[in-house]
Amino acid sequence: MNNRRNSNYPPGPKEKWLTGSLRAFQSSPLKFLTSLSEKYGTVSKFRLGPFQDVYLVNDPDLIKEILVSKQQSFIKSRDIQSLKSIVGNGLLTSEKGFHLKQRRMIQPAFKKTHITTYAQDMIDTTNKYISRWSSRAERLVSDDMMDIALGIISKTMFSMEFEEGASVIGEPMEETMRTAVRRMRSILPLPLWIPVKQNRKYKQAIKELDNVLFRLIKERKETEVEHEDLLGVLMRAKDETDGLSMEDNQLRDELMTIFLAGHETTANALTWTLYLLSQHRKIQDKLFKEIASITRDGPVKPEHFGRLTYAQHVISESLRLYPPAYVIGRQAAEDTEINGYRIKKGDMILMSQYVMQRNRKYYEDPHTFIPERFENDFIKTIPEYAYFPFGGGPRVCIGNHFAFMEAVLVLACLSKQFKFTSPHEPQKIKPQPLITLRPKYGLTLLTTKRR
Ligand code: HEM
């Protein structure tokens, strides 16, 4: 039961009148949010700038209230809304009735039963990629994981091979994301209509992406062949009430959204997993034993996924410690109330997976990597929203099963063939919370082929 409070405002830090906690939040969001939760508990309040009130909600029942039962009172935060210049009105950024209609149309493509058809592509892409690795080398594995995830999304969405996907979509997308992040970080981003160099480059990269996506859609319309990739499934999807399929512009927005949301997150999850394994030799050995005993002398196969239970626990535990989506933001669409506090229209709510999933109330030894904690249905023994790497409610990650299966299968292919240990030179590992949580200076590991 939450401890209801009568005071108008929850506790929070002492702040400067003009900037509030802007500097502390921007310079180190994870540290700032963690310290708020430790000092003030369930709900705390701070300001970003003179007018933006922000509430950090740090209680599983309240998080459920915001994401599920009171979700009608909230819309996506301004950060996410600003991505509209790239992804238009796709699933990530659309709201209310339109979001629901789109979600209903797209959901079948991501059903557990359907995504298993992509498992073989995930395995083949990974094996092909690592077949080029030498038997012993120091590698920037954070870039490797980005390449593999990009290869998988290109193949499963468009039936494109990695090289083509990387050059025609991956690179312009990287360029747009770099600028998008810069714009999010700046207090007053220049409006896009001002023709400065940065804006021109940004718009050019978006235009390149548009050209590619509209060309792919057009080519598909002209062919008789039915494709089972995500583009094929989305093109055939029909609204259950009016029976209409998506217009090209909407299809473009959804494709861009899924491409954007669907590769960097999984790449970062895999990078953090390899980092954790490189630090925990015994866990890495135990994982290898499981993979070896299930796959024997053969390759990893789609049907192994369900049996790779330790690999699944390794991924779950990595998503707990280093959740690629480390915070979920919402903006109040109307005046409402949370835990007895009045929330005004326009106020922001933050719910942080990074903070919640390291809370010692729910996790023993919370900062230590212990995949075994996920054994025996552990997740059912803690409150529902004490673990929420994929969010929840009607806006739960549509790619959650896809991402989880992808992470487990890629990890199995990598670990079957290679050992991952620290490089000779010590490296600094610092989580950098941008749109997703990634290691600030990348991750280099020594990769050694298993005999
Ligand atoms: C480990 C990998 C991933 C993580 C941690 C992750 C996390 C999340 C989270 C937390 C949200 C909810 C955001 C919110 O409520 O504001 C979300 C939404 C979304 N994710 Fe993922 N995601 C991952 C992989 C993927 C993949 C592989 C895809 C697609 C192939 C994908 C597509 C989406 C889409 C389209 C949404 C918006 C859904 C909606 O609002 O209806 N994600 N993701």
Short mmCIF file of C-alpha atoms and ligand atoms in Angstrom, two decimals:
data_model
loop_
_atom_site.label_atom_id
_atom_site.label_comp_id
_atom_site.label_asym_id
_atom_site.label_seq_id
_atom_site.Cartn_x
_atom_site.Cartn_y
_atom_site.Cartn_z
CA MET A 1 0.00 0.00 0.00
CA ASN A 2 1.42 3.39 -0.88
CA ASN A 3 1.91 5.91 1.81
CA ARG A 4 -0.56 8.62 0.72
CA ARG A 5 0.57 12.16 1.50
CA ASN A 6 -1.53 15.24 1.96
CA SER A 7 1.05 17.94 1.29
CA ASN A 8 0.71 19.53 -2.15
CA TYR A 9 4.23 18.67 -3.27
CA PRO A 10 6.45 15.68 -2.74
CA PRO A 11 9.94 16.26 -1.35
CA GLY A 12 12.81 17.24 -3.64
CA PRO A 13 16.20 18.90 -3.83
CA LYS A 14 17.01 22.56 -3.10
CA GLU A 15 17.15 24.29 -6.46
CA LYS A 16 18.22 27.43 -8.26
CA TRP A 17 15.25 29.60 -9.23
CA LEU A 18 16.09 29.86 -12.93
CA THR A 19 17.56 26.47 -13.80
CA GLY A 20 16.13 24.21 -11.12
CA SER A 21 18.05 20.91 -11.27
CA LEU A 22 18.84 21.20 -14.99
CA ARG A 23 22.60 21.11 -14.57
CA ALA A 24 22.66 18.10 -12.19
CA PHE A 25 20.19 16.21 -14.37
CA GLN A 26 21.97 16.90 -17.65
CA SER A 27 25.46 16.21 -16.38
CA SER A 28 24.61 12.81 -14.89
CA PRO A 29 20.97 11.68 -15.16
CA LEU A 30 21.52 8.22 -13.65
CA LYS A 31 23.38 9.57 -10.63
CA PHE A 32 20.84 12.35 -10.17
CA LEU A 33 17.78 10.06 -10.38
CA THR A 34 19.39 7.43 -8.13
CA SER A 35 20.21 9.99 -5.47
CA LEU A 36 16.65 11.39 -5.56
CA SER A 37 15.18 7.95 -5.08
CA GLU A 38 17.56 7.20 -2.19
CA LYS A 39 16.90 10.49 -0.45
CA TYR A 40 13.19 10.95 -1.05
CA GLY A 41 11.75 7.48 -1.78
CA THR A 42 8.45 6.87 -3.57
CA VAL A 43 7.81 10.22 -5.31
CA SER A 44 10.06 13.25 -5.56
CA LYS A 45 9.85 16.48 -7.48
CA PHE A 46 12.36 18.71 -9.22
CA ARG A 47 12.41 21.39 -11.89
CA LEU A 48 14.11 21.55 -15.27
CA GLY A 49 14.39 25.27 -15.98
CA PRO A 50 12.04 27.82 -14.41
CA PHE A 51 8.72 26.25 -15.39
CA GLN A 52 9.00 22.50 -16.06
CA ASP A 53 7.96 20.49 -13.00
CA VAL A 54 9.17 16.89 -13.07
CA TYR A 55 8.10 14.03 -10.79
CA LEU A 56 10.28 10.97 -10.34
CA VAL A 57 8.00 8.05 -9.51
CA ASN A 58 9.79 5.19 -7.87
CA ASP A 59 7.20 2.69 -6.76
CA PRO A 60 5.97 -0.34 -8.76
CA ASP A 61 2.25 0.20 -7.99
CA LEU A 62 2.40 3.86 -8.94
CA ILE A 63 4.30 3.06 -12.13
CA LYS A 64 1.56 0.59 -13.01
CA GLU A 65 -1.03 3.28 -12.30
CA ILE A 66 0.67 5.70 -14.73
CA LEU A 67 1.37 3.16 -17.49
CA VAL A 68 -1.86 1.19 -17.21
CA SER A 69 -4.88 2.38 -15.23
CA LYS A 70 -4.35 6.15 -15.63
CA GLN A 71 -2.56 6.01 -18.98
CA GLN A 72 -5.33 8.10 -20.60
CA SER A 73 -4.18 11.08 -18.55
CA PHE A 74 -0.69 11.04 -20.06
CA ILE A 75 1.05 11.41 -23.41
CA LYS A 76 4.66 10.72 -24.39
CA SER A 77 7.30 13.10 -23.05
CA ARG A 78 8.63 16.01 -25.14
CA ASP A 79 11.90 14.13 -25.81
CA ILE A 80 10.02 11.37 -27.59
CA GLN A 81 7.68 13.80 -29.33
CA SER A 82 10.72 15.57 -30.79
CA LEU A 83 11.54 12.35 -32.68
CA LYS A 84 8.51 13.08 -34.86
CA SER A 85 10.78 14.93 -37.28
CA ILE A 86 12.29 11.51 -38.07
CA VAL A 87 9.62 8.89 -37.43
CA GLY A 88 6.53 11.00 -38.14
CA ASN A 89 3.38 9.59 -36.61
CA GLY A 90 4.55 5.99 -36.10
CA LEU A 91 3.83 3.78 -33.09
CA LEU A 92 6.44 5.36 -30.84
CA THR A 93 5.11 8.91 -31.20
CA SER A 94 1.42 8.63 -32.10
CA GLU A 95 -1.26 9.03 -29.43
CA LYS A 96 -4.73 7.94 -28.32
CA GLY A 97 -7.19 6.52 -30.86
CA PHE A 98 -4.80 6.65 -33.79
CA HIS A 99 -2.09 4.84 -31.83
CA LEU A 100 -4.57 2.17 -30.78
CA LYS A 101 -5.73 1.61 -34.35
CA GLN A 102 -2.14 1.31 -35.62
CA ARG A 103 -1.11 -0.89 -32.72
CA ARG A 104 -3.98 -3.31 -33.47
CA MET A 105 -2.91 -3.53 -37.10
CA ILE A 106 0.79 -4.04 -36.40
CA GLN A 107 0.57 -6.28 -33.32
CA PRO A 108 0.07 -9.57 -35.25
CA ALA A 109 3.45 -9.11 -36.96
CA PHE A 110 5.11 -9.23 -33.53
CA LYS A 111 3.16 -12.12 -32.01
CA LYS A 112 5.33 -14.83 -30.45
CA THR A 113 4.12 -17.34 -33.03
CA HIS A 114 4.98 -15.08 -35.97
CA ILE A 115 8.40 -13.85 -34.86
CA THR A 116 9.78 -17.39 -34.61
CA THR A 117 9.85 -17.23 -38.43
CA TYR A 118 12.65 -14.66 -38.02
CA ALA A 119 14.79 -16.81 -35.72
CA GLN A 120 16.75 -18.42 -38.54
CA ASP A 121 17.56 -14.99 -40.03
CA MET A 122 18.87 -13.88 -36.63
CA ILE A 123 21.13 -16.94 -36.38
CA ASP A 124 22.36 -16.74 -40.00
CA THR A 125 23.15 -13.02 -39.79
CA THR A 126 25.19 -13.54 -36.61
CA ASN A 127 27.08 -16.59 -37.86
CA LYS A 128 27.90 -14.93 -41.15
CA TYR A 129 29.16 -11.84 -39.36
CA ILE A 130 31.41 -13.68 -36.90
CA SER A 131 32.77 -16.01 -39.58
CA ARG A 132 35.00 -13.04 -40.53
CA TRP A 133 36.47 -12.71 -37.04
CA SER A 134 40.04 -13.89 -36.54
CA SER A 135 40.74 -16.53 -33.93
CA ARG A 136 42.13 -14.07 -31.38
CA ALA A 137 41.76 -10.30 -31.50
CA GLU A 138 40.82 -7.23 -29.54
CA ARG A 139 37.60 -5.94 -31.04
CA LEU A 140 35.33 -2.97 -30.51
CA VAL A 141 32.43 -5.31 -29.77
CA SER A 142 30.01 -2.41 -29.16
CA ASP A 143 30.31 -1.62 -32.90
CA ASP A 144 30.04 -5.31 -33.76
CA MET A 145 26.78 -5.62 -31.82
CA MET A 146 25.41 -2.54 -33.60
CA ASP A 147 26.34 -4.11 -36.97
CA ILE A 148 24.74 -7.44 -36.08
CA ALA A 149 21.52 -5.82 -34.82
CA LEU A 150 21.40 -3.62 -37.91
CA GLY A 151 21.96 -6.68 -40.09
CA ILE A 152 19.11 -8.51 -38.35
CA ILE A 153 16.59 -5.68 -38.61
CA SER A 154 17.53 -5.10 -42.30
CA LYS A 155 17.05 -8.77 -43.05
CA THR A 156 13.86 -9.32 -41.06
CA MET A 157 12.21 -6.11 -42.24
CA PHE A 158 13.32 -5.78 -45.82
CA SER A 159 15.06 -9.08 -46.70
CA MET A 160 18.22 -7.00 -47.21
CA GLU A 161 21.70 -8.30 -46.59
CA PHE A 162 23.72 -6.51 -43.92
CA GLU A 163 25.97 -4.47 -46.27
CA GLU A 164 23.04 -3.08 -48.21
CA GLY A 165 20.99 -2.36 -45.09
CA ALA A 166 23.94 -0.62 -43.40
CA SER A 167 24.72 1.66 -46.33
CA VAL A 168 21.23 2.56 -47.53
CA ILE A 169 19.49 2.85 -44.14
CA GLY A 170 21.97 2.43 -41.27
CA GLU A 171 24.25 5.35 -42.11
CA PRO A 172 21.65 8.06 -42.82
CA MET A 173 19.79 6.85 -39.72
CA GLU A 174 22.95 7.25 -37.56
CA GLU A 175 23.37 10.77 -38.91
CA THR A 176 19.79 11.73 -38.11
CA MET A 177 20.00 10.19 -34.64
CA ARG A 178 23.19 12.09 -33.79
CA THR A 179 21.47 15.38 -34.63
CA ALA A 180 18.23 14.34 -32.93
CA VAL A 181 20.12 13.67 -29.68
CA ARG A 182 21.94 17.02 -29.95
CA ARG A 183 18.58 18.74 -30.43
CA MET A 184 17.08 16.93 -27.42
CA ARG A 185 20.01 17.96 -25.25
CA SER A 186 19.94 21.62 -26.18
CA ILE A 187 17.63 23.85 -24.19
CA LEU A 188 16.44 25.79 -27.23
CA PRO A 189 16.93 23.73 -30.39
CA LEU A 190 16.92 25.89 -33.53
CA PRO A 191 13.63 25.45 -35.41
CA LEU A 192 14.15 23.16 -38.39
CA TRP A 193 13.02 25.79 -40.92
CA ILE A 194 16.11 27.94 -40.19
CA PRO A 195 18.52 27.01 -43.01
CA VAL A 196 21.73 26.55 -40.97
CA LYS A 197 24.19 23.81 -41.98
CA GLN A 198 23.18 21.41 -39.20
CA ASN A 199 19.48 21.67 -40.09
CA ARG A 200 20.21 21.21 -43.80
CA LYS A 201 22.27 18.06 -43.14
CA TYR A 202 19.58 16.71 -40.84
CA LYS A 203 16.82 17.26 -43.38
CA GLN A 204 18.99 15.81 -46.15
CA ALA A 205 19.57 12.59 -44.15
CA ILE A 206 15.82 12.26 -43.48
CA LYS A 207 15.13 12.79 -47.17
CA GLU A 208 17.61 10.05 -48.08
CA LEU A 209 15.83 7.67 -45.71
CA ASP A 210 12.46 8.64 -47.19
CA ASN A 211 13.72 7.95 -50.71
CA VAL A 212 14.88 4.47 -49.72
CA LEU A 213 11.70 3.55 -47.87
CA PHE A 214 9.34 4.85 -50.58
CA ARG A 215 11.41 3.03 -53.22
CA LEU A 216 11.15 -0.24 -51.25
CA ILE A 217 7.39 0.19 -50.83
CA LYS A 218 6.97 0.93 -54.56
CA GLU A 219 9.06 -2.08 -55.61
CA ARG A 220 7.02 -4.35 -53.39
CA LYS A 221 3.76 -3.06 -54.83
CA GLU A 222 5.00 -3.87 -58.30
CA THR A 223 5.94 -7.48 -57.56
CA GLU A 224 3.61 -10.45 -57.42
CA VAL A 225 5.76 -12.31 -54.89
CA GLU A 226 4.50 -12.42 -51.29
CA HIS A 227 7.25 -11.66 -48.77
CA GLU A 228 7.13 -12.89 -45.19
CA ASP A 229 9.43 -10.12 -43.90
CA LEU A 230 8.02 -7.33 -41.72
CA LEU A 231 7.51 -5.02 -44.71
CA GLY A 232 5.41 -7.71 -46.40
CA VAL A 233 3.35 -8.33 -43.27
CA LEU A 234 2.79 -4.61 -42.64
CA MET A 235 1.78 -4.00 -46.25
CA ARG A 236 -0.85 -6.73 -46.03
CA ALA A 237 -2.13 -5.65 -42.57
CA LYS A 238 -5.73 -4.41 -42.60
CA ASP A 239 -7.67 -2.41 -40.07
CA GLU A 240 -10.28 -4.66 -38.45
CA THR A 241 -13.05 -2.05 -38.58
CA ASP A 242 -12.68 -0.44 -42.02
CA GLY A 243 -10.67 -3.23 -43.71
CA LEU A 244 -8.22 -0.69 -45.16
CA SER A 245 -4.46 -1.15 -45.29
CA MET A 246 -1.93 1.60 -44.49
CA GLU A 247 -1.27 4.49 -46.85
CA ASP A 248 2.35 4.79 -48.07
CA ASN A 249 3.10 7.75 -45.77
CA GLN A 250 1.91 5.85 -42.71
CA LEU A 251 3.79 2.74 -43.77
CA ARG A 252 6.93 4.87 -44.09
CA ASP A 253 6.44 6.23 -40.53
CA GLU A 254 5.93 2.76 -39.05
CA LEU A 255 8.92 1.29 -40.91
CA MET A 256 11.15 4.13 -39.79
CA THR A 257 9.90 3.74 -36.20
CA ILE A 258 10.49 0.00 -36.03
CA PHE A 259 13.88 0.33 -37.67
CA LEU A 260 14.88 3.05 -35.22
CA ALA A 261 13.43 1.44 -32.08
CA GLY A 262 14.51 -2.03 -33.09
CA HIS A 263 18.26 -2.07 -33.44
CA GLU A 264 20.14 0.25 -31.10
CA THR A 265 18.27 -1.04 -28.03
CA THR A 266 19.07 -4.70 -28.72
CA ALA A 267 22.66 -3.87 -29.72
CA ASN A 268 23.18 -2.14 -26.39
CA ALA A 269 21.60 -5.02 -24.48
CA LEU A 270 24.07 -7.41 -26.15
CA THR A 271 27.04 -5.12 -25.55
CA TRP A 272 26.26 -4.87 -21.84
CA THR A 273 25.77 -8.63 -21.66
CA LEU A 274 29.21 -9.26 -23.16
CA TYR A 275 30.71 -6.74 -20.77
CA LEU A 276 29.14 -8.50 -17.77
CA LEU A 277 30.23 -11.93 -19.02
CA SER A 278 33.79 -10.72 -19.54
CA GLN A 279 33.79 -9.70 -15.86
CA HIS A 280 32.30 -13.00 -14.64
CA ARG A 281 34.28 -15.94 -15.90
CA LYS A 282 32.24 -18.62 -14.07
CA ILE A 283 28.96 -17.34 -15.45
CA GLN A 284 30.43 -17.30 -18.95
CA ASP A 285 31.61 -20.93 -18.51
CA LYS A 286 28.21 -22.02 -17.22
CA LEU A 287 26.53 -20.34 -20.18
CA PHE A 288 28.87 -22.07 -22.62
CA LYS A 289 28.17 -25.46 -21.01
CA GLU A 290 24.44 -24.98 -21.47
CA ILE A 291 24.85 -23.96 -25.12
CA ALA A 292 27.26 -26.82 -25.84
CA SER A 293 25.01 -29.42 -24.23
CA ILE A 294 21.94 -28.26 -26.14
CA THR A 295 23.53 -27.69 -29.56
CA ARG A 296 26.13 -30.52 -29.32
CA ASP A 297 28.26 -30.53 -32.50
CA GLY A 298 25.74 -28.63 -34.60
CA PRO A 299 24.84 -24.96 -35.02
CA VAL A 300 22.39 -23.00 -32.89
CA LYS A 301 18.86 -23.59 -34.22
CA PRO A 302 15.59 -21.68 -33.74
CA GLU A 303 14.08 -24.53 -31.69
CA HIS A 304 16.91 -24.22 -29.13
CA PHE A 305 15.60 -20.84 -27.96
CA GLY A 306 13.06 -22.22 -25.48
CA ARG A 307 15.59 -24.64 -23.97
CA LEU A 308 18.36 -22.06 -23.48
CA THR A 309 17.06 -21.16 -20.03
CA TYR A 310 20.36 -20.02 -18.54
CA ALA A 311 21.02 -17.83 -21.59
CA GLN A 312 17.55 -16.32 -21.02
CA HIS A 313 18.39 -15.60 -17.37
CA VAL A 314 21.68 -14.00 -18.45
CA ILE A 315 19.80 -11.63 -20.78
CA SER A 316 17.11 -10.88 -18.19
CA GLU A 317 19.74 -10.05 -15.59
CA SER A 318 21.68 -7.89 -18.03
CA LEU A 319 18.47 -5.99 -18.89
CA ARG A 320 17.98 -5.48 -15.15
CA LEU A 321 21.39 -3.95 -14.51
CA TYR A 322 21.82 -2.05 -17.78
CA PRO A 323 18.34 -1.48 -19.22
CA PRO A 324 18.84 0.03 -22.71
CA ALA A 325 15.63 2.04 -22.12
CA TYR A 326 16.72 3.39 -18.74
CA VAL A 327 13.83 5.80 -18.20
CA ILE A 328 10.25 6.22 -19.43
CA GLY A 329 8.88 9.74 -19.61
CA ARG A 330 5.28 10.93 -19.74
CA GLN A 331 3.66 14.33 -19.84
CA ALA A 332 0.33 14.96 -18.09
CA ALA A 333 -2.33 15.61 -20.75
CA GLU A 334 -4.73 16.91 -18.06
CA ASP A 335 -4.66 17.71 -14.36
CA THR A 336 -4.48 14.46 -12.41
CA GLU A 337 -3.31 12.98 -9.14
CA ILE A 338 -0.58 10.49 -8.24
CA ASN A 339 -0.13 9.23 -4.68
CA GLY A 340 -2.21 12.12 -3.40
CA TYR A 341 -0.12 14.74 -5.18
CA ARG A 342 -1.75 17.04 -7.69
CA ILE A 343 -0.08 16.76 -11.11
CA LYS A 344 -0.80 19.69 -13.44
CA LYS A 345 -1.34 19.42 -17.18
CA GLY A 346 2.12 19.71 -18.82
CA ASP A 347 4.05 18.31 -15.82
CA MET A 348 6.50 15.53 -16.56
CA ILE A 349 6.68 12.12 -14.93
CA LEU A 350 9.83 9.99 -15.03
CA MET A 351 9.95 6.28 -14.18
CA SER A 352 13.42 4.84 -14.32
CA GLN A 353 14.10 1.16 -15.00
CA TYR A 354 17.76 1.74 -14.08
CA VAL A 355 16.83 3.06 -10.64
CA MET A 356 13.93 0.70 -9.89
CA GLN A 357 15.71 -2.45 -11.03
CA ARG A 358 18.58 -1.79 -8.60
CA ASN A 359 16.31 -1.23 -5.61
CA ARG A 360 17.39 -3.41 -2.68
CA LYS A 361 13.79 -3.73 -1.53
CA TYR A 362 13.21 -6.12 -4.46
CA TYR A 363 16.69 -7.37 -5.34
CA GLU A 364 19.20 -8.88 -2.96
CA ASP A 365 22.73 -7.69 -3.67
CA PRO A 366 21.19 -5.34 -6.29
CA HIS A 367 24.33 -4.19 -8.10
CA THR A 368 25.74 -7.68 -8.67
CA PHE A 369 25.28 -9.72 -11.84
CA ILE A 370 23.51 -12.93 -10.71
CA PRO A 371 21.52 -14.57 -13.58
CA GLU A 372 20.42 -17.33 -11.17
CA ARG A 373 18.13 -14.86 -9.42
CA PHE A 374 15.72 -15.32 -12.35
CA GLU A 375 15.31 -19.05 -11.62
CA ASN A 376 12.10 -20.48 -10.13
CA ASP A 377 9.81 -17.79 -11.53
CA PHE A 378 11.52 -15.12 -9.42
CA ILE A 379 9.75 -12.45 -11.45
CA LYS A 380 6.40 -13.58 -10.08
CA THR A 381 7.63 -13.04 -6.52
CA ILE A 382 8.25 -9.30 -6.92
CA PRO A 383 5.69 -6.56 -7.74
CA GLU A 384 4.89 -6.38 -11.43
CA TYR A 385 6.59 -3.06 -12.18
CA ALA A 386 9.72 -3.65 -10.10
CA TYR A 387 11.13 -5.06 -13.37
CA PHE A 388 10.03 -3.35 -16.58
CA PRO A 389 12.81 -3.22 -19.19
CA PHE A 390 10.18 -3.16 -21.96
CA GLY A 391 7.77 -0.72 -20.27
CA GLY A 392 4.14 -1.76 -19.83
CA GLY A 393 0.46 -1.18 -20.49
CA PRO A 394 -0.89 -0.33 -23.94
CA ARG A 395 2.47 1.15 -24.95
CA VAL A 396 4.61 -1.80 -23.89
CA CYS A 397 7.45 -2.43 -26.37
CA ILE A 398 5.85 -4.12 -29.37
CA GLY A 399 9.22 -5.74 -30.14
CA ASN A 400 9.69 -7.28 -26.66
CA HIS A 401 9.52 -10.95 -27.74
CA PHE A 402 11.45 -10.21 -30.93
CA ALA A 403 14.21 -8.44 -28.97
CA PHE A 404 14.42 -11.09 -26.26
CA MET A 405 14.61 -13.95 -28.74
CA GLU A 406 17.15 -12.03 -30.81
CA ALA A 407 19.35 -11.30 -27.79
CA VAL A 408 19.30 -14.94 -26.63
CA LEU A 409 20.00 -16.41 -30.08
CA VAL A 410 22.76 -13.92 -30.94
CA LEU A 411 24.35 -14.52 -27.54
CA ALA A 412 24.18 -18.29 -28.08
CA CYS A 413 25.86 -18.03 -31.52
CA LEU A 414 28.59 -15.73 -30.15
CA SER A 415 29.27 -17.77 -27.01
CA LYS A 416 29.28 -21.09 -28.84
CA GLN A 417 32.24 -19.93 -30.91
CA PHE A 418 34.05 -17.28 -28.87
CA LYS A 419 35.25 -16.45 -25.38
CA PHE A 420 35.06 -12.81 -24.28
CA THR A 421 37.64 -11.41 -21.88
CA SER A 422 39.01 -7.98 -20.89
CA PRO A 423 41.52 -6.37 -23.26
CA HIS A 424 45.17 -5.86 -22.22
CA GLU A 425 44.85 -2.11 -21.67
CA PRO A 426 42.38 -1.26 -18.90
CA GLN A 427 39.35 0.61 -20.28
CA LYS A 428 36.92 3.01 -18.71
CA ILE A 429 33.34 1.77 -18.75
CA LYS A 430 30.84 4.51 -18.10
CA PRO A 431 27.12 4.12 -18.85
CA GLN A 432 26.05 7.00 -21.07
CA PRO A 433 22.33 7.66 -20.99
CA LEU A 434 21.43 9.16 -24.38
CA ILE A 435 18.23 7.94 -26.02
CA THR A 436 19.39 4.49 -24.94
CA LEU A 437 21.95 3.45 -22.34
CA ARG A 438 25.30 2.68 -23.94
CA PRO A 439 28.92 2.51 -22.78
CA LYS A 440 30.27 6.03 -23.30
CA TYR A 441 33.60 5.05 -24.84
CA GLY A 442 32.35 1.84 -26.50
CA LEU A 443 33.41 -1.62 -25.35
CA THR A 444 36.55 -3.39 -26.48
CA LEU A 445 37.01 -7.06 -25.60
CA LEU A 446 39.50 -9.78 -26.39
CA THR A 447 37.65 -12.36 -28.47
CA THR A 448 39.18 -15.84 -28.57
CA LYS A 449 37.87 -18.65 -30.74
CA ARG A 450 36.86 -21.77 -28.81
CA ARG A 451 38.41 -25.04 -29.99
C1 HEM B 1 16.34 -4.96 -25.67
C2 HEM B 1 15.71 -4.32 -26.63
C3 HEM B 1 14.57 -3.36 -26.43
C4 HEM B 1 14.22 -2.64 -25.31
C5 HEM B 1 14.91 -2.62 -23.95
C6 HEM B 1 13.03 -1.88 -25.66
C7 HEM B 1 12.35 -1.05 -24.77
C8 HEM B 1 11.19 -0.37 -25.09
C9 HEM B 1 10.41 0.39 -24.14
C10 HEM B 1 10.74 0.58 -22.67
C11 HEM B 1 9.34 0.90 -24.80
C12 HEM B 1 8.19 1.72 -24.19
C13 HEM B 1 8.49 3.20 -24.20
C14 HEM B 1 7.43 4.02 -23.51
O1 HEM B 1 6.48 3.49 -22.94
O2 HEM B 1 7.56 5.24 -23.55
C15 HEM B 1 9.45 0.47 -26.18
C16 HEM B 1 8.55 0.80 -27.17
C17 HEM B 1 8.66 0.37 -28.48
N1 HEM B 1 9.58 -0.53 -28.99
FE1 HEM B 1 11.08 -1.41 -27.96
N2 HEM B 1 12.70 -2.14 -26.96
C18 HEM B 1 13.60 -3.05 -27.46
C19 HEM B 1 13.60 -3.60 -28.72
C20 HEM B 1 12.68 -3.34 -29.71
C21 HEM B 1 12.62 -4.00 -30.99
C22 HEM B 1 13.55 -5.12 -31.44
C23 HEM B 1 11.60 -3.41 -31.69
C24 HEM B 1 11.10 -3.70 -33.08
C25 HEM B 1 11.59 -4.62 -33.89
C26 HEM B 1 11.03 -2.39 -30.83
C27 HEM B 1 9.98 -1.56 -31.19
C28 HEM B 1 9.33 -0.71 -30.32
C29 HEM B 1 8.19 0.13 -30.71
C30 HEM B 1 7.59 0.23 -32.11
C31 HEM B 1 7.77 0.80 -29.55
C32 HEM B 1 6.57 1.74 -29.43
C33 HEM B 1 5.37 0.91 -29.04
C34 HEM B 1 4.09 1.71 -28.79
O3 HEM B 1 4.15 2.80 -28.22
O4 HEM B 1 3.02 1.18 -29.17
N3 HEM B 1 11.70 -2.39 -29.64
N4 HEM B 1 10.57 -0.31 -26.33
#
